[in-house]
Amino acid sequence: MLLLVTYLVLGSTAKKEIFGGINTRKMTPVMCNSLISACGADGWELALALLKTMDEASLERDLWSFSGAIKACGEAGHWEKALALFTSKALGFNEVMASSMVSACAKAKQWQLTLRLIASMSRLRLANAFSYSAAIS
């Protein structure tokens, strides 16, 4: 928990210097997912690096790993990177992951893609108040 709190209060340069060299052999997927989720707009590159490192370290990357990275990329305005993660996900997706993608597209003013995602989510019964709010925010 201290690691996560420390991460949240650091600036983006300090985050890269300190957390860029994390030894993932001592981390669990839950710890990595927590760090990825904490990245936000300033840490989108770190979120992607952690996701890649998890793969290289044979740590299980799940829907929460990808949801956090998609959200970080979206908050930073990198909707294309968020979309690449979203479409590369072989496990499928959940409403959190899809809502993060909707938010990323809406923030980038990619309205056609936003509407297609919402329509797909509705058909799959994944659309909820969070996804609709993300689309109009």
mmCIF file with all atom_site columns, C-alpha atoms in Angstrom, residues 2-120:
data_model
loop_
_atom_site.group_PDB
_atom_site.id
_atom_site.type_symbol
_atom_site.label_atom_id
_atom_site.label_alt_id
_atom_site.label_comp_id
_atom_site.label_asym_id
_atom_site.label_entity_id
_atom_site.label_seq_id
_atom_site.pdbx_PDB_ins_code
_atom_site.Cartn_x
_atom_site.Cartn_y
_atom_site.Cartn_z
_atom_site.occupancy
_atom_site.B_iso_or_equiv
_atom_site.pdbx_formal_charge
_atom_site.auth_seq_id
_atom_site.auth_comp_id
_atom_site.auth_asym_id
_atom_site.auth_atom_id
_atom_site.pdbx_PDB_model_num
ATOM 1   C CA . LEU A 1 2   ? 2.867   2.386   0.801   1.00 0.00 ? 2   LEU A CA 1
ATOM 2   C CA . LEU A 1 3   ? 4.233   1.762   -2.693  1.00 0.00 ? 3   LEU A CA 1
ATOM 3   C CA . LEU A 1 4   ? 0.916   2.790   -4.228  1.00 0.00 ? 4   LEU A CA 1
ATOM 4   C CA . VAL A 1 5   ? 0.577   5.918   -2.062  1.00 0.00 ? 5   VAL A CA 1
ATOM 5   C CA . THR A 1 6   ? 4.155   6.924   -2.894  1.00 0.00 ? 6   THR A CA 1
ATOM 6   C CA . TYR A 1 7   ? 3.413   6.496   -6.569  1.00 0.00 ? 7   TYR A CA 1
ATOM 7   C CA . LEU A 1 8   ? 0.311   8.662   -6.374  1.00 0.00 ? 8   LEU A CA 1
ATOM 8   C CA . VAL A 1 9   ? 2.110   11.665  -4.863  1.00 0.00 ? 9   VAL A CA 1
ATOM 9   C CA . LEU A 1 10  ? 5.147   11.704  -7.165  1.00 0.00 ? 10  LEU A CA 1
ATOM 10  C CA . GLY A 1 11  ? 5.498   13.775  -10.313 1.00 0.00 ? 11  GLY A CA 1
ATOM 11  C CA . SER A 1 12  ? 5.763   12.038  -13.706 1.00 0.00 ? 12  SER A CA 1
ATOM 12  C CA . THR A 1 13  ? 9.580   12.330  -13.942 1.00 0.00 ? 13  THR A CA 1
ATOM 13  C CA . ALA A 1 14  ? 10.082  10.860  -10.474 1.00 0.00 ? 14  ALA A CA 1
ATOM 14  C CA . LYS A 1 15  ? 7.597   8.087   -11.274 1.00 0.00 ? 15  LYS A CA 1
ATOM 15  C CA . LYS A 1 16  ? 9.629   6.999   -14.286 1.00 0.00 ? 16  LYS A CA 1
ATOM 16  C CA . GLU A 1 17  ? 12.918  7.139   -12.372 1.00 0.00 ? 17  GLU A CA 1
ATOM 17  C CA . ILE A 1 18  ? 11.691  5.207   -9.346  1.00 0.00 ? 18  ILE A CA 1
ATOM 18  C CA . PHE A 1 19  ? 9.059   2.881   -10.741 1.00 0.00 ? 19  PHE A CA 1
ATOM 19  C CA . GLY A 1 20  ? 10.621  2.281   -14.149 1.00 0.00 ? 20  GLY A CA 1
ATOM 20  C CA . GLY A 1 21  ? 13.032  -0.189  -12.561 1.00 0.00 ? 21  GLY A CA 1
ATOM 21  C CA . ILE A 1 22  ? 10.577  -2.153  -10.427 1.00 0.00 ? 22  ILE A CA 1
ATOM 22  C CA . ASN A 1 23  ? 11.561  -5.775  -9.963  1.00 0.00 ? 23  ASN A CA 1
ATOM 23  C CA . THR A 1 24  ? 8.361   -7.515  -11.032 1.00 0.00 ? 24  THR A CA 1
ATOM 24  C CA . ARG A 1 25  ? 9.673   -10.883 -9.870  1.00 0.00 ? 25  ARG A CA 1
ATOM 25  C CA . LYS A 1 26  ? 8.731   -9.783  -6.370  1.00 0.00 ? 26  LYS A CA 1
ATOM 26  C CA . MET A 1 27  ? 5.350   -8.424  -7.426  1.00 0.00 ? 27  MET A CA 1
ATOM 27  C CA . THR A 1 28  ? 2.022   -10.093 -7.906  1.00 0.00 ? 28  THR A CA 1
ATOM 28  C CA . PRO A 1 29  ? -0.459  -9.356  -10.688 1.00 0.00 ? 29  PRO A CA 1
ATOM 29  C CA . VAL A 1 30  ? -2.654  -7.548  -8.151  1.00 0.00 ? 30  VAL A CA 1
ATOM 30  C CA . MET A 1 31  ? 0.231   -5.246  -7.186  1.00 0.00 ? 31  MET A CA 1
ATOM 31  C CA . CYS A 1 32  ? 0.989   -4.498  -10.833 1.00 0.00 ? 32  CYS A CA 1
ATOM 32  C CA . ASN A 1 33  ? -2.693  -3.887  -11.578 1.00 0.00 ? 33  ASN A CA 1
ATOM 33  C CA . SER A 1 34  ? -2.847  -1.441  -8.663  1.00 0.00 ? 34  SER A CA 1
ATOM 34  C CA . LEU A 1 35  ? 0.142   0.464   -10.016 1.00 0.00 ? 35  LEU A CA 1
ATOM 35  C CA . ILE A 1 36  ? -1.270  0.490   -13.540 1.00 0.00 ? 36  ILE A CA 1
ATOM 36  C CA . SER A 1 37  ? -4.601  1.781   -12.247 1.00 0.00 ? 37  SER A CA 1
ATOM 37  C CA . ALA A 1 38  ? -2.829  4.551   -10.332 1.00 0.00 ? 38  ALA A CA 1
ATOM 38  C CA . CYS A 1 39  ? -0.886  5.794   -13.361 1.00 0.00 ? 39  CYS A CA 1
ATOM 39  C CA . GLY A 1 40  ? -3.390  8.270   -14.762 1.00 0.00 ? 40  GLY A CA 1
ATOM 40  C CA . ALA A 1 41  ? -2.602  10.701  -17.553 1.00 0.00 ? 41  ALA A CA 1
ATOM 41  C CA . ASP A 1 42  ? 0.918   11.498  -16.320 1.00 0.00 ? 42  ASP A CA 1
ATOM 42  C CA . GLY A 1 43  ? 1.857   7.842   -16.125 1.00 0.00 ? 43  GLY A CA 1
ATOM 43  C CA . TRP A 1 44  ? 0.417   6.407   -19.330 1.00 0.00 ? 44  TRP A CA 1
ATOM 44  C CA . GLU A 1 45  ? 3.866   5.369   -20.573 1.00 0.00 ? 45  GLU A CA 1
ATOM 45  C CA . LEU A 1 46  ? 4.576   3.659   -17.270 1.00 0.00 ? 46  LEU A CA 1
ATOM 46  C CA . ALA A 1 47  ? 1.211   1.869   -17.449 1.00 0.00 ? 47  ALA A CA 1
ATOM 47  C CA . LEU A 1 48  ? 2.163   0.481   -20.867 1.00 0.00 ? 48  LEU A CA 1
ATOM 48  C CA . ALA A 1 49  ? 5.636   -0.439  -19.631 1.00 0.00 ? 49  ALA A CA 1
ATOM 49  C CA . LEU A 1 50  ? 4.199   -2.263  -16.619 1.00 0.00 ? 50  LEU A CA 1
ATOM 50  C CA . LEU A 1 51  ? 1.780   -4.135  -18.868 1.00 0.00 ? 51  LEU A CA 1
ATOM 51  C CA . LYS A 1 52  ? 4.663   -5.190  -21.107 1.00 0.00 ? 52  LYS A CA 1
ATOM 52  C CA . THR A 1 53  ? 6.845   -6.115  -18.135 1.00 0.00 ? 53  THR A CA 1
ATOM 53  C CA . MET A 1 54  ? 4.052   -8.249  -16.691 1.00 0.00 ? 54  MET A CA 1
ATOM 54  C CA . ASP A 1 55  ? 3.933   -10.170 -19.965 1.00 0.00 ? 55  ASP A CA 1
ATOM 55  C CA . GLU A 1 56  ? 7.702   -10.593 -20.065 1.00 0.00 ? 56  GLU A CA 1
ATOM 56  C CA . ALA A 1 57  ? 7.750   -11.739 -16.415 1.00 0.00 ? 57  ALA A CA 1
ATOM 57  C CA . SER A 1 58  ? 4.914   -14.230 -17.101 1.00 0.00 ? 58  SER A CA 1
ATOM 58  C CA . LEU A 1 59  ? 2.625   -12.429 -14.660 1.00 0.00 ? 59  LEU A CA 1
ATOM 59  C CA . GLU A 1 60  ? -1.012  -12.878 -15.568 1.00 0.00 ? 60  GLU A CA 1
ATOM 60  C CA . ARG A 1 61  ? -2.418  -9.826  -17.308 1.00 0.00 ? 61  ARG A CA 1
ATOM 61  C CA . ASP A 1 62  ? -6.163  -9.728  -16.919 1.00 0.00 ? 62  ASP A CA 1
ATOM 62  C CA . LEU A 1 63  ? -9.050  -7.448  -17.765 1.00 0.00 ? 63  LEU A CA 1
ATOM 63  C CA . TRP A 1 64  ? -8.096  -5.132  -14.901 1.00 0.00 ? 64  TRP A CA 1
ATOM 64  C CA . SER A 1 65  ? -4.528  -4.807  -16.186 1.00 0.00 ? 65  SER A CA 1
ATOM 65  C CA . PHE A 1 66  ? -5.797  -3.732  -19.590 1.00 0.00 ? 66  PHE A CA 1
ATOM 66  C CA . SER A 1 67  ? -8.599  -1.545  -18.182 1.00 0.00 ? 67  SER A CA 1
ATOM 67  C CA . GLY A 1 68  ? -6.102  0.475   -16.141 1.00 0.00 ? 68  GLY A CA 1
ATOM 68  C CA . ALA A 1 69  ? -3.746  0.931   -19.088 1.00 0.00 ? 69  ALA A CA 1
ATOM 69  C CA . ILE A 1 70  ? -6.619  1.905   -21.403 1.00 0.00 ? 70  ILE A CA 1
ATOM 70  C CA . LYS A 1 71  ? -7.816  4.455   -18.855 1.00 0.00 ? 71  LYS A CA 1
ATOM 71  C CA . ALA A 1 72  ? -4.306  5.937   -18.443 1.00 0.00 ? 72  ALA A CA 1
ATOM 72  C CA . CYS A 1 73  ? -3.857  6.234   -22.215 1.00 0.00 ? 73  CYS A CA 1
ATOM 73  C CA . GLY A 1 74  ? -7.311  7.757   -22.603 1.00 0.00 ? 74  GLY A CA 1
ATOM 74  C CA . GLU A 1 75  ? -6.738  10.320  -19.854 1.00 0.00 ? 75  GLU A CA 1
ATOM 75  C CA . ALA A 1 76  ? -3.495  11.337  -21.586 1.00 0.00 ? 76  ALA A CA 1
ATOM 76  C CA . GLY A 1 77  ? -5.289  11.781  -24.923 1.00 0.00 ? 77  GLY A CA 1
ATOM 77  C CA . HIS A 1 78  ? -3.726  8.733   -26.569 1.00 0.00 ? 78  HIS A CA 1
ATOM 78  C CA . TRP A 1 79  ? -6.936  7.136   -27.770 1.00 0.00 ? 79  TRP A CA 1
ATOM 79  C CA . GLU A 1 80  ? -5.134  5.238   -30.545 1.00 0.00 ? 80  GLU A CA 1
ATOM 80  C CA . LYS A 1 81  ? -2.942  3.436   -28.005 1.00 0.00 ? 81  LYS A CA 1
ATOM 81  C CA . ALA A 1 82  ? -6.013  2.743   -25.874 1.00 0.00 ? 82  ALA A CA 1
ATOM 82  C CA . LEU A 1 83  ? -7.793  1.320   -28.922 1.00 0.00 ? 83  LEU A CA 1
ATOM 83  C CA . ALA A 1 84  ? -4.796  -0.886  -29.771 1.00 0.00 ? 84  ALA A CA 1
ATOM 84  C CA . LEU A 1 85  ? -4.912  -2.347  -26.255 1.00 0.00 ? 85  LEU A CA 1
ATOM 85  C CA . PHE A 1 86  ? -8.680  -2.744  -26.407 1.00 0.00 ? 86  PHE A CA 1
ATOM 86  C CA . THR A 1 87  ? -8.649  -4.590  -29.729 1.00 0.00 ? 87  THR A CA 1
ATOM 87  C CA . SER A 1 88  ? -5.615  -6.748  -28.862 1.00 0.00 ? 88  SER A CA 1
ATOM 88  C CA . LYS A 1 89  ? -7.261  -8.207  -25.794 1.00 0.00 ? 89  LYS A CA 1
ATOM 89  C CA . ALA A 1 90  ? -7.813  -11.912 -26.381 1.00 0.00 ? 90  ALA A CA 1
ATOM 90  C CA . LEU A 1 91  ? -9.676  -12.433 -23.078 1.00 0.00 ? 91  LEU A CA 1
ATOM 91  C CA . GLY A 1 92  ? -12.575 -10.316 -24.209 1.00 0.00 ? 92  GLY A CA 1
ATOM 92  C CA . PHE A 1 93  ? -13.611 -7.278  -22.221 1.00 0.00 ? 93  PHE A CA 1
ATOM 93  C CA . ASN A 1 94  ? -15.792 -6.191  -19.365 1.00 0.00 ? 94  ASN A CA 1
ATOM 94  C CA . GLU A 1 95  ? -17.888 -3.100  -18.738 1.00 0.00 ? 95  GLU A CA 1
ATOM 95  C CA . VAL A 1 96  ? -15.010 -1.303  -16.976 1.00 0.00 ? 96  VAL A CA 1
ATOM 96  C CA . MET A 1 97  ? -12.646 -1.870  -19.887 1.00 0.00 ? 97  MET A CA 1
ATOM 97  C CA . ALA A 1 98  ? -15.280 -0.871  -22.430 1.00 0.00 ? 98  ALA A CA 1
ATOM 98  C CA . SER A 1 99  ? -16.259 2.243   -20.445 1.00 0.00 ? 99  SER A CA 1
ATOM 99  C CA . SER A 1 100 ? -12.585 3.262   -20.263 1.00 0.00 ? 100 SER A CA 1
ATOM 100 C CA . MET A 1 101 ? -12.388 2.927   -24.036 1.00 0.00 ? 101 MET A CA 1
ATOM 101 C CA . VAL A 1 102 ? -15.594 4.950   -24.500 1.00 0.00 ? 102 VAL A CA 1
ATOM 102 C CA . SER A 1 103 ? -14.128 7.676   -22.283 1.00 0.00 ? 103 SER A CA 1
ATOM 103 C CA . ALA A 1 104 ? -10.849 7.698   -24.240 1.00 0.00 ? 104 ALA A CA 1
ATOM 104 C CA . CYS A 1 105 ? -12.690 8.077   -27.548 1.00 0.00 ? 105 CYS A CA 1
ATOM 105 C CA . ALA A 1 106 ? -15.068 10.732  -26.229 1.00 0.00 ? 106 ALA A CA 1
ATOM 106 C CA . LYS A 1 107 ? -12.214 12.831  -24.794 1.00 0.00 ? 107 LYS A CA 1
ATOM 107 C CA . ALA A 1 108 ? -10.488 12.662  -28.185 1.00 0.00 ? 108 ALA A CA 1
ATOM 108 C CA . LYS A 1 109 ? -13.742 13.700  -29.898 1.00 0.00 ? 109 LYS A CA 1
ATOM 109 C CA . GLN A 1 110 ? -13.877 10.427  -31.829 1.00 0.00 ? 110 GLN A CA 1
ATOM 110 C CA . TRP A 1 111 ? -17.674 10.534  -31.823 1.00 0.00 ? 111 TRP A CA 1
ATOM 111 C CA . GLN A 1 112 ? -18.358 7.859   -34.446 1.00 0.00 ? 112 GLN A CA 1
ATOM 112 C CA . LEU A 1 113 ? -16.195 5.345   -32.609 1.00 0.00 ? 113 LEU A CA 1
ATOM 113 C CA . THR A 1 114 ? -17.720 6.385   -29.284 1.00 0.00 ? 114 THR A CA 1
ATOM 114 C CA . LEU A 1 115 ? -21.229 5.771   -30.607 1.00 0.00 ? 115 LEU A CA 1
ATOM 115 C CA . ARG A 1 116 ? -20.244 2.410   -32.141 1.00 0.00 ? 116 ARG A CA 1
ATOM 116 C CA . LEU A 1 117 ? -18.753 1.301   -28.815 1.00 0.00 ? 117 LEU A CA 1
ATOM 117 C CA . ILE A 1 118 ? -21.879 2.358   -26.907 1.00 0.00 ? 118 ILE A CA 1
ATOM 118 C CA . ALA A 1 119 ? -24.092 0.528   -29.424 1.00 0.00 ? 119 ALA A CA 1
ATOM 119 C CA . SER A 1 120 ? -21.966 -2.618  -29.135 1.00 0.00 ? 120 SER A CA 1
#
